[in-house]
CSV table of C-alpha atoms and ligand atoms in Angstrom, one decimal:
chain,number,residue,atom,x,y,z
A,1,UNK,CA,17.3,14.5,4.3
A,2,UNK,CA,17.2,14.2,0.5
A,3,UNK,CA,15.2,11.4,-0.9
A,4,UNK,CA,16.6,8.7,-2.7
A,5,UNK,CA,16.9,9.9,-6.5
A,6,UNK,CA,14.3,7.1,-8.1
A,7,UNK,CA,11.5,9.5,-6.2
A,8,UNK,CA,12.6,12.1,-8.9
A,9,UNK,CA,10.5,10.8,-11.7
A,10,UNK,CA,6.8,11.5,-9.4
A,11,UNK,CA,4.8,13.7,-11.1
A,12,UNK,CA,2.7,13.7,-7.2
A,13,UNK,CA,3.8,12.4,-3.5
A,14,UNK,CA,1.7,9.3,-3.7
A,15,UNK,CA,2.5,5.5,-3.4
A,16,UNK,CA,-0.1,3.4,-4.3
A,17,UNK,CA,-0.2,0.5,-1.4
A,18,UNK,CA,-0.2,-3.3,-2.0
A,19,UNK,CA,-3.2,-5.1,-2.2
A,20,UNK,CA,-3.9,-8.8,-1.6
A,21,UNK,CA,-6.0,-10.2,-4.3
A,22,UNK,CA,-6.6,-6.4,-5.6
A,23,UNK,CA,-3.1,-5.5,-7.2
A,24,UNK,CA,-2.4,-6.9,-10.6
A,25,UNK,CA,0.2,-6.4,-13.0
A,26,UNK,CA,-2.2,-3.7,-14.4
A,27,UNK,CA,-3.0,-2.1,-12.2
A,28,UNK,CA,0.5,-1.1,-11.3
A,29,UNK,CA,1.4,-0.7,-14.5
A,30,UNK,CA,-1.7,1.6,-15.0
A,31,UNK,CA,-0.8,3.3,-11.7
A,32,UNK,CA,3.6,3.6,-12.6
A,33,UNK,CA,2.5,5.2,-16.4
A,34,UNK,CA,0.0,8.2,-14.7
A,35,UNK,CA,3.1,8.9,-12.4
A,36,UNK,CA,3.0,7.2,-9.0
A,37,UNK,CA,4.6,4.7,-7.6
A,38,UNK,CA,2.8,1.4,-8.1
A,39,UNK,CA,2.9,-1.9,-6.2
A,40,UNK,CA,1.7,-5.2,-5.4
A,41,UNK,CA,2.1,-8.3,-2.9
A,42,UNK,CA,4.2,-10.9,-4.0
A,43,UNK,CA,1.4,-13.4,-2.8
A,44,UNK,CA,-0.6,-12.5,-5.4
A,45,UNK,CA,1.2,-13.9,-8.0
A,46,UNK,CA,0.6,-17.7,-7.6
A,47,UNK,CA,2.3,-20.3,-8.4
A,48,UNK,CA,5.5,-18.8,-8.1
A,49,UNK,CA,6.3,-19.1,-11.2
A,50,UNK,CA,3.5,-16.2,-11.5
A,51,UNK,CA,5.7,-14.1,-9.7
A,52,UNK,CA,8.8,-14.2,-12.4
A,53,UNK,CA,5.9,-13.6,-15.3
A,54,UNK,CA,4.6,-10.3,-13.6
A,55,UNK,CA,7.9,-9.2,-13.0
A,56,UNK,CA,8.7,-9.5,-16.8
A,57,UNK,CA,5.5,-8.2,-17.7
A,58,UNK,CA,6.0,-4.9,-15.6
A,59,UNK,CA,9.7,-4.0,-16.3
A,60,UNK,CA,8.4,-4.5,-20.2
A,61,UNK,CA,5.7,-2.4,-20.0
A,62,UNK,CA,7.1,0.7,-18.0
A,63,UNK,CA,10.5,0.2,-20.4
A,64,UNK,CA,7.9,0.5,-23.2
A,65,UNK,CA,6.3,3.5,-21.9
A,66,UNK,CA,10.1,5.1,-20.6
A,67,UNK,CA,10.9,4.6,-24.4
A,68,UNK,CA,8.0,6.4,-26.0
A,69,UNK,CA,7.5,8.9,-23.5
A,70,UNK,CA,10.9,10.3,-22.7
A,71,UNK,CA,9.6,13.6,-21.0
A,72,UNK,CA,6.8,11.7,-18.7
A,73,UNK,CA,8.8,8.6,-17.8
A,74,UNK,CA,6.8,6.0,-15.4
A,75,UNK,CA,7.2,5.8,-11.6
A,76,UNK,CA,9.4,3.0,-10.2
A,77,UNK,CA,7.5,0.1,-8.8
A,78,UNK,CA,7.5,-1.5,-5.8
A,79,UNK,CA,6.8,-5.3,-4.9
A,80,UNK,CA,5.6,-6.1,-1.0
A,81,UNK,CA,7.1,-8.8,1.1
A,82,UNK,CA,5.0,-10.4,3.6
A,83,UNK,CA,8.0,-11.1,6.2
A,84,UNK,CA,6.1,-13.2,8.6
A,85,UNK,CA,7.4,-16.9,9.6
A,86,UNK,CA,4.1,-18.5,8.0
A,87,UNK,CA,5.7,-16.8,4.5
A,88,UNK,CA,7.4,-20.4,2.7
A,89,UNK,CA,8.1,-18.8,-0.7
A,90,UNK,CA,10.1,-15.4,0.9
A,91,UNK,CA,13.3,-16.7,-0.2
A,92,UNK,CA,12.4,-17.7,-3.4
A,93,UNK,CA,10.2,-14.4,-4.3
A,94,UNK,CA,13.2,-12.4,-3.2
A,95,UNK,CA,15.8,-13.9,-5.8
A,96,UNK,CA,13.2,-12.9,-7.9
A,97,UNK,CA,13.5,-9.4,-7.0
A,98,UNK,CA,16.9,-9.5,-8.0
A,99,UNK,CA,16.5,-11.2,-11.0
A,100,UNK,CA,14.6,-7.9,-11.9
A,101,UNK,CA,16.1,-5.8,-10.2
A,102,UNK,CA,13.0,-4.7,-8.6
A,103,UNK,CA,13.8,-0.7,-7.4
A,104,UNK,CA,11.2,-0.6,-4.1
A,105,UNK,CA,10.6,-3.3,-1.7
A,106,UNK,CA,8.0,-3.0,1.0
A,107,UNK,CA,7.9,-5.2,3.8
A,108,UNK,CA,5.4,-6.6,6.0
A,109,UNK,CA,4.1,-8.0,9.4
A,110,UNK,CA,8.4,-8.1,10.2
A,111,UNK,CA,11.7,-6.6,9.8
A,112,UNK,CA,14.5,-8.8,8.8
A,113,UNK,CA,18.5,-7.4,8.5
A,114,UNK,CA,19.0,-10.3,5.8
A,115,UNK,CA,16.4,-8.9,3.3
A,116,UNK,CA,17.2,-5.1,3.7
A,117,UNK,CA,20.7,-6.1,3.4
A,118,UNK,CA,19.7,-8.5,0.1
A,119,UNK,CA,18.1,-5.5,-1.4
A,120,UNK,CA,20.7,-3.3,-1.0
A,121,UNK,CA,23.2,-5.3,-2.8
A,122,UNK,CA,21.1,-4.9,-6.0
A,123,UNK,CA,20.9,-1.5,-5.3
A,124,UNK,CA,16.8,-2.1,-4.1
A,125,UNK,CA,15.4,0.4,-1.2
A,126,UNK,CA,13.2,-0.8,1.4
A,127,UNK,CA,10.5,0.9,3.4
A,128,UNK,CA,8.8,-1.1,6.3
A,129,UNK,CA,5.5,-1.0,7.3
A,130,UNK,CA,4.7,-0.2,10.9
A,131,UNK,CA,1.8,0.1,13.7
A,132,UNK,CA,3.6,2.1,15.9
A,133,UNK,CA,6.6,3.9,17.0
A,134,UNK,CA,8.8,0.9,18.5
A,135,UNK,CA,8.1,-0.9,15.6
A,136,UNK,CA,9.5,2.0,13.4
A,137,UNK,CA,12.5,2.0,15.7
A,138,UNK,CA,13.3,-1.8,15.1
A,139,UNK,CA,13.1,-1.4,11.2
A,140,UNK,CA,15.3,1.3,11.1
A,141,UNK,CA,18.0,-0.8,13.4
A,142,UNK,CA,17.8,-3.6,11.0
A,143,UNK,CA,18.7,-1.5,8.0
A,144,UNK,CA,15.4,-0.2,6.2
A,145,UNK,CA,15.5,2.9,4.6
A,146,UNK,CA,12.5,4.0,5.4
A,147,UNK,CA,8.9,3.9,7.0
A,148,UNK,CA,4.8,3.5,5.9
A,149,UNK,CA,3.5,4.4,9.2
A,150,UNK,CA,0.2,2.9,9.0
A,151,UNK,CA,-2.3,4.5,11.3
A,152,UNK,CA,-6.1,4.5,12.2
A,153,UNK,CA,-8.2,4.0,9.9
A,154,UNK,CA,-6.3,2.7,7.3
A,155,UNK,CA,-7.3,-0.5,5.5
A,156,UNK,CA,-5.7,-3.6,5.3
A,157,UNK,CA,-4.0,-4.7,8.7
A,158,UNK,CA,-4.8,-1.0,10.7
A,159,UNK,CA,-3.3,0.6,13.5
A,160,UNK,CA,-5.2,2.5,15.9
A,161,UNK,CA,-2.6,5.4,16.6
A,162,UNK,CA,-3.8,8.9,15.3
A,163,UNK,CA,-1.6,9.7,12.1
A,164,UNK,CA,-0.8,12.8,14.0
A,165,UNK,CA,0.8,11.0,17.1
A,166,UNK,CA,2.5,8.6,14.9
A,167,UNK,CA,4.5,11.0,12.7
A,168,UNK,CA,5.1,13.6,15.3
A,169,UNK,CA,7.0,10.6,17.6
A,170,UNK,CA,9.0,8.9,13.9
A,171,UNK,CA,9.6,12.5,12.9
A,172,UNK,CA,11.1,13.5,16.4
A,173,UNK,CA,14.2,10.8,15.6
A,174,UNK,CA,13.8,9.4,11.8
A,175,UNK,CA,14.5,11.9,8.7
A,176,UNK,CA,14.8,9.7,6.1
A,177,UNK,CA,11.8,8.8,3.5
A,178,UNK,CA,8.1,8.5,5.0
A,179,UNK,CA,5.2,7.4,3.1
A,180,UNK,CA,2.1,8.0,5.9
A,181,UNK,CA,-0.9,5.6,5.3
A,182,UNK,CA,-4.3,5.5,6.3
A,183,UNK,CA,-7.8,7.0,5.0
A,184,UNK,CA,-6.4,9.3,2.4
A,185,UNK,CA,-7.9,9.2,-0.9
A,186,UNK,CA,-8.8,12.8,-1.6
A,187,UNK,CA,-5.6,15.5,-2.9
A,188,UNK,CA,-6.3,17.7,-0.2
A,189,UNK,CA,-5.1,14.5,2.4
A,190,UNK,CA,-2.0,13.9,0.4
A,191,UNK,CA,-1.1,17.4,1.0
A,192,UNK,CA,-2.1,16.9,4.7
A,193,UNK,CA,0.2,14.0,5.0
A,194,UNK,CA,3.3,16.3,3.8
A,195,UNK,CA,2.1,18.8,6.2
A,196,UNK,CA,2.6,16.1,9.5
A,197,UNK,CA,5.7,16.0,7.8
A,198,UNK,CA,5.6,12.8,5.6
A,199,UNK,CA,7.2,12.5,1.9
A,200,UNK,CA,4.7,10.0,0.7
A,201,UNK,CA,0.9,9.7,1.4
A,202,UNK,CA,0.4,5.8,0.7
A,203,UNK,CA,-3.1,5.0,-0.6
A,204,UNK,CA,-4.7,1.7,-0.9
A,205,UNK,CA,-8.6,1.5,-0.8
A,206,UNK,CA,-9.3,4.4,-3.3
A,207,UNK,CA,-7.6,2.0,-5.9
A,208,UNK,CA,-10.1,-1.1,-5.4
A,209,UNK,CA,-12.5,1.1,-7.4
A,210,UNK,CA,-11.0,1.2,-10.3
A,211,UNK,CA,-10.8,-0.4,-13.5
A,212,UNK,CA,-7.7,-2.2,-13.4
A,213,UNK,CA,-8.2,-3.5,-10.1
A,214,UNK,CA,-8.8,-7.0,-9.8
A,215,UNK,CA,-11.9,-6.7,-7.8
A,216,UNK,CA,-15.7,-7.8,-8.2
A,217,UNK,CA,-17.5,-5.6,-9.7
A,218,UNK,CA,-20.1,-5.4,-6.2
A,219,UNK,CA,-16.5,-4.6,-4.6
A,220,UNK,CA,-15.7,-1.9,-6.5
A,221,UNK,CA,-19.0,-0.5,-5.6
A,222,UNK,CA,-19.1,-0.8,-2.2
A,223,UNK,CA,-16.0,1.1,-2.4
A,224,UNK,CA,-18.0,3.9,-4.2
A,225,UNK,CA,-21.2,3.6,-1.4
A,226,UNK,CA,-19.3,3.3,1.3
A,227,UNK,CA,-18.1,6.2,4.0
A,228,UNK,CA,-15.8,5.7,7.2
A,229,UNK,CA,-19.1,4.6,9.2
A,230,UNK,CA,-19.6,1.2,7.3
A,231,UNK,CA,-16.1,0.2,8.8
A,232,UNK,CA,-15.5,-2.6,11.1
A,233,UNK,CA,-12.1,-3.2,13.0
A,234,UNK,CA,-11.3,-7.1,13.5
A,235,UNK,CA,-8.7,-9.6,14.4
A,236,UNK,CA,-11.1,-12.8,12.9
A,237,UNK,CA,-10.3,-13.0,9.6
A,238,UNK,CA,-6.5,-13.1,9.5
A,239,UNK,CA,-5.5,-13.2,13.2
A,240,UNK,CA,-4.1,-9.5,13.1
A,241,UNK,CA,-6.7,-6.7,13.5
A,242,UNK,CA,-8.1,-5.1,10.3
A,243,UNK,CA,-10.6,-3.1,8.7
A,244,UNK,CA,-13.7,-4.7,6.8
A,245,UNK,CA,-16.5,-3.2,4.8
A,246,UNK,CA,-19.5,-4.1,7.4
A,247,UNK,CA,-21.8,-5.4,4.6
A,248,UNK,CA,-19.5,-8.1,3.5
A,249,UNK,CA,-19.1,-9.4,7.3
A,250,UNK,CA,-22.7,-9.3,6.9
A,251,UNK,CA,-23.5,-10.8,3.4
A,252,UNK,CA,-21.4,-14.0,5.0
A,253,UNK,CA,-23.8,-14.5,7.5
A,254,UNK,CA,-21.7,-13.0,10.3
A,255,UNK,CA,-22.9,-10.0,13.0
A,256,UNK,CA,-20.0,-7.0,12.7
A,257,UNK,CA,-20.8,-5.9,15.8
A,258,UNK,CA,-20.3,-9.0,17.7
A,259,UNK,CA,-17.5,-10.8,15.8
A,260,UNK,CA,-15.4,-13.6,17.5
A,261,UNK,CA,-11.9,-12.7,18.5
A,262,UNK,CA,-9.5,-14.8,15.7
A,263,UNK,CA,-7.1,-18.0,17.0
A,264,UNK,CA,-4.0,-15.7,16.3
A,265,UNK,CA,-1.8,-19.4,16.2
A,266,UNK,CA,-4.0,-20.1,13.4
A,267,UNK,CA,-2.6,-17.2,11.3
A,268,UNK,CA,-0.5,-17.8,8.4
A,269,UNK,CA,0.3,-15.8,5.5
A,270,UNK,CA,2.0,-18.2,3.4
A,271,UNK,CA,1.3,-20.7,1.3
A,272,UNK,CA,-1.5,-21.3,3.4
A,273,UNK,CA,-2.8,-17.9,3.1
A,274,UNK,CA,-3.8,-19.2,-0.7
A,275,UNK,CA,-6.9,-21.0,1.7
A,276,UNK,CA,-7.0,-18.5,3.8
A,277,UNK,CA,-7.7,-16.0,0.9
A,278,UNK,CA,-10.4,-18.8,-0.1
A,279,UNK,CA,-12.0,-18.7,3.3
A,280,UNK,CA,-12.8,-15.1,3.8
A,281,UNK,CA,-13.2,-14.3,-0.3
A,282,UNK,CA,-16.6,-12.6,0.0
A,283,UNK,CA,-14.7,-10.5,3.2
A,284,UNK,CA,-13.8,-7.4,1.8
A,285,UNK,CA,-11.3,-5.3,3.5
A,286,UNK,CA,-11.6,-1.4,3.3
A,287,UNK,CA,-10.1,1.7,4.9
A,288,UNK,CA,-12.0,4.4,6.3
A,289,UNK,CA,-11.2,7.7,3.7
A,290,UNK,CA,-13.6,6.1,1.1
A,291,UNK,CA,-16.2,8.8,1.6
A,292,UNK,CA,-13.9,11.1,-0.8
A,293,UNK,CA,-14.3,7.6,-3.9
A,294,UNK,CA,-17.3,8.8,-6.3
A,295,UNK,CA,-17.1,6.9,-9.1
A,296,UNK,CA,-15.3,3.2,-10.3
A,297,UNK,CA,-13.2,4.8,-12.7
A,298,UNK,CA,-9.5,4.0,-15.0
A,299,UNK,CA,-6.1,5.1,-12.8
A,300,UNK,CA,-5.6,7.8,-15.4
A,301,UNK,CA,-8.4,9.2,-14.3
A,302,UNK,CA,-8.3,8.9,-10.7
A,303,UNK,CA,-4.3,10.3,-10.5
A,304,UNK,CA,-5.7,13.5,-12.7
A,305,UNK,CA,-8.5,13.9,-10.2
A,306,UNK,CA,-5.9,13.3,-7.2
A,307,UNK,CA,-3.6,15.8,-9.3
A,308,UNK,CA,-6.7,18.6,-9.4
A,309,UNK,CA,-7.5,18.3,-5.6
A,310,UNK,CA,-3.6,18.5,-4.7
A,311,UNK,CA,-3.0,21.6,-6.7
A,312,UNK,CA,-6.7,23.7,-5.4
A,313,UNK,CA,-5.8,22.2,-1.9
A,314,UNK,CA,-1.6,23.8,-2.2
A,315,UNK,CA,-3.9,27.1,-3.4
A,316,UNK,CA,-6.3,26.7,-0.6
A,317,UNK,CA,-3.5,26.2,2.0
A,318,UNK,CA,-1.2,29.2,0.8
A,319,UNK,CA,-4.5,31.7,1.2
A,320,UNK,CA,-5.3,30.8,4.7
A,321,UNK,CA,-1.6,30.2,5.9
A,322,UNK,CA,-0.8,33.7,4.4
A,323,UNK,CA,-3.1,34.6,7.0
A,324,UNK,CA,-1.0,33.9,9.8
A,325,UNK,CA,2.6,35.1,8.0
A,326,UNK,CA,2.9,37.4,11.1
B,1,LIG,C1,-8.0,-5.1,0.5
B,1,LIG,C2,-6.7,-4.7,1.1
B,1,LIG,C3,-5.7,-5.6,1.0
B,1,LIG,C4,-4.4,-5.2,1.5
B,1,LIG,N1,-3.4,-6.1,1.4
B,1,LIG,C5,-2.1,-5.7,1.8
B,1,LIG,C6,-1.0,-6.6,1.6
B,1,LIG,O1,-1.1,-7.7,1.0
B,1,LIG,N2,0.2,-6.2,2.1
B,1,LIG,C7,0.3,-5.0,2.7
B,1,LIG,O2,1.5,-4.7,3.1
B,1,LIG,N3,-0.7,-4.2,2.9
B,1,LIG,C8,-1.9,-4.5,2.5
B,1,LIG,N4,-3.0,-3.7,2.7
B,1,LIG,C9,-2.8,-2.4,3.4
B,1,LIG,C10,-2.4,-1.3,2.4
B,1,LIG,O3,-1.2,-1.6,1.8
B,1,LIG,C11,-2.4,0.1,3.0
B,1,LIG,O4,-1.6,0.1,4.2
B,1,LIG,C12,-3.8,0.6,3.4
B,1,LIG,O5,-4.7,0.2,2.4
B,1,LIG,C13,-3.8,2.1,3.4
B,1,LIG,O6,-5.0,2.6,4.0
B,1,LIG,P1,-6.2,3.0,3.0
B,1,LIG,O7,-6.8,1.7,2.5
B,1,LIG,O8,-7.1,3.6,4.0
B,1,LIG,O9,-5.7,3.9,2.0
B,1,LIG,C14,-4.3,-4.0,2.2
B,1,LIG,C15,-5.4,-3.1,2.3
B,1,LIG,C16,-6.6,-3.4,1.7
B,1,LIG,C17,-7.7,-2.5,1.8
């Protein structure tokens, strides 16, 4: 299946993931300019007045750059919809959306026919994130258009299904647009993720160590130090399982390797999630691919790097697949 024509304008098959706290106006807008989609959590922007401000900001900037730079015009962005019941402000942040027209919506932690259907009428697409493969199934009944499979490894609010098993069972019934997420943050893993037969890889740790990210600067190095060992899988800090550097779990006084299991009534994303974000600050959340981060460094210069590996990798790939042409 072809892919819906405002993919046309990637200069690589990357979509940089939402990020609580992390994403920021420039970082997407940093991210959309060098050529890949860009995004962030609506969450982020509070008050909700916030929300309308970045979205001004963003369409400005990018209609700024489209102007000046005819023959490199930016990627679309997209905005992230936590859809869970503990969300107060979804309504609201989604007549935003419209107001500006916003041309990718990603949604969250539930599928709902009302907001695919809302951002279809202003001509939005809208991929849904999923754990698994019933999942998948459900957000393709309620009218998304298409899928983030987010498997092992991958930070944020992780599966545990191999990215392997996970695209070979969406890719045995669903041909429409794919972005694969988990642990990639090298070239040669975006290439790997088109190779299990995604469109998309969708990267989200790789970006906390970067300039524009809204991120401590202790963060951004951990990022940098850290490798898939210095990972910990747990349910405590939001009430859905995640993945956590281990040295912030245990900078807060906690053990990572006997963590309490979370009070999953307790969990809300909402307005509340403003004191939730308070509560576990100093938690820093982290996928496992960040062995391939070397250095805190501007988007620009990350998407180049991403660019080099992707083209040697392509190279790579054609020598030793020529090997087996028959
Ligand atoms: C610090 C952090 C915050 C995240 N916040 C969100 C979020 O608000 N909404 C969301 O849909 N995903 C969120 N994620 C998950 C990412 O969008 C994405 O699925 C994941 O980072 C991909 O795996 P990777 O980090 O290994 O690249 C978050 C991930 C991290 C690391």
């Amino acid at each position: 299946m072809s892919l819906p024509a405002i993919f046309n304008r990637l200069r690589l098959p990357v979509i940089a993931s939402p990020l609580f706290i992390v994403s920021c106006p420039e970082l997407v807008i940093a991210q959309c300019k060098a050529g890949i989609v860009g995004s962030f959590p609506s969450l982020n922007a509070r008050p909700i007045s916030q929300l309308d401000e970045w979205l001004h900001q963003i369409t400005e900037a990018l209609s700024d750059h489209n102007r000046g730079n005819p023959d490199r015009p930016a990627a679309p962005f997209a905005v992230n919809q936590i859809v869970h019941k503990s969300n107060n402000r979804l309504d609201e942040d989604i007549a935003l959306c419209e107001k500006w027209q916003v041309p990718l919506m990603i949604t969250s932690l539930g599928a709902r026919e009302d907001i695919n259907a809302a951002a279809h009428r202003w001509g939005g697409i809208v991929l849904h994130d999923v754990i698994n493969d019933r999942f998948a199934r459900k957000a393709i009944e309620k009218g998304a258009d298409g899928l983030v499979p987010v498997a092992a490894g991958a930070g944020g609010h992780a599966g545990t299904i191999s990215p392997f098993a996970l695209m070979q069972e969406i890719r045995s019934w669903f041909d429409g647009p794919v972005a694969l997420s988990g642990a990639i943050a090298h070239g040669r893993s975006v290439l790997a993720a088109q190779a299990l037969g995604a469109d998309f890889a969708y990267i989200g740790s790789a970006w906390i160590a970067t300039e524009e990210a809204n991120a401590m600067q202790a963060y951004k190095q951990a990022i940098v130090d850290g490798h898939a060992s210095d990972i910990v899988y747990s349910n405590l800090f939001t009430g859905v399982h995640g993945n956590y550097l281990r040295g912030s779990i245990a900078n807060a006084g906690l053990d990572p390797d006997n963590l309490p299991e979370s009070d999953v009534s307790k969990m809300n994303f909402g307005s509340g999630g403003n004191a939730e974000a308070k509560a576990w600050k100093d938690i820093w959340g982290s996928g496992q691919g960040i062995g391939a981060v070397v250095a805190v460094e501007p988007v620009a210069a990350r998407v180049d790097r991403l660019e080099r590996e992707y083209r040697d990798a392509v190279s790579a790939l054609a020598e030793s697949t020529a090997r087996f042409s028959g």
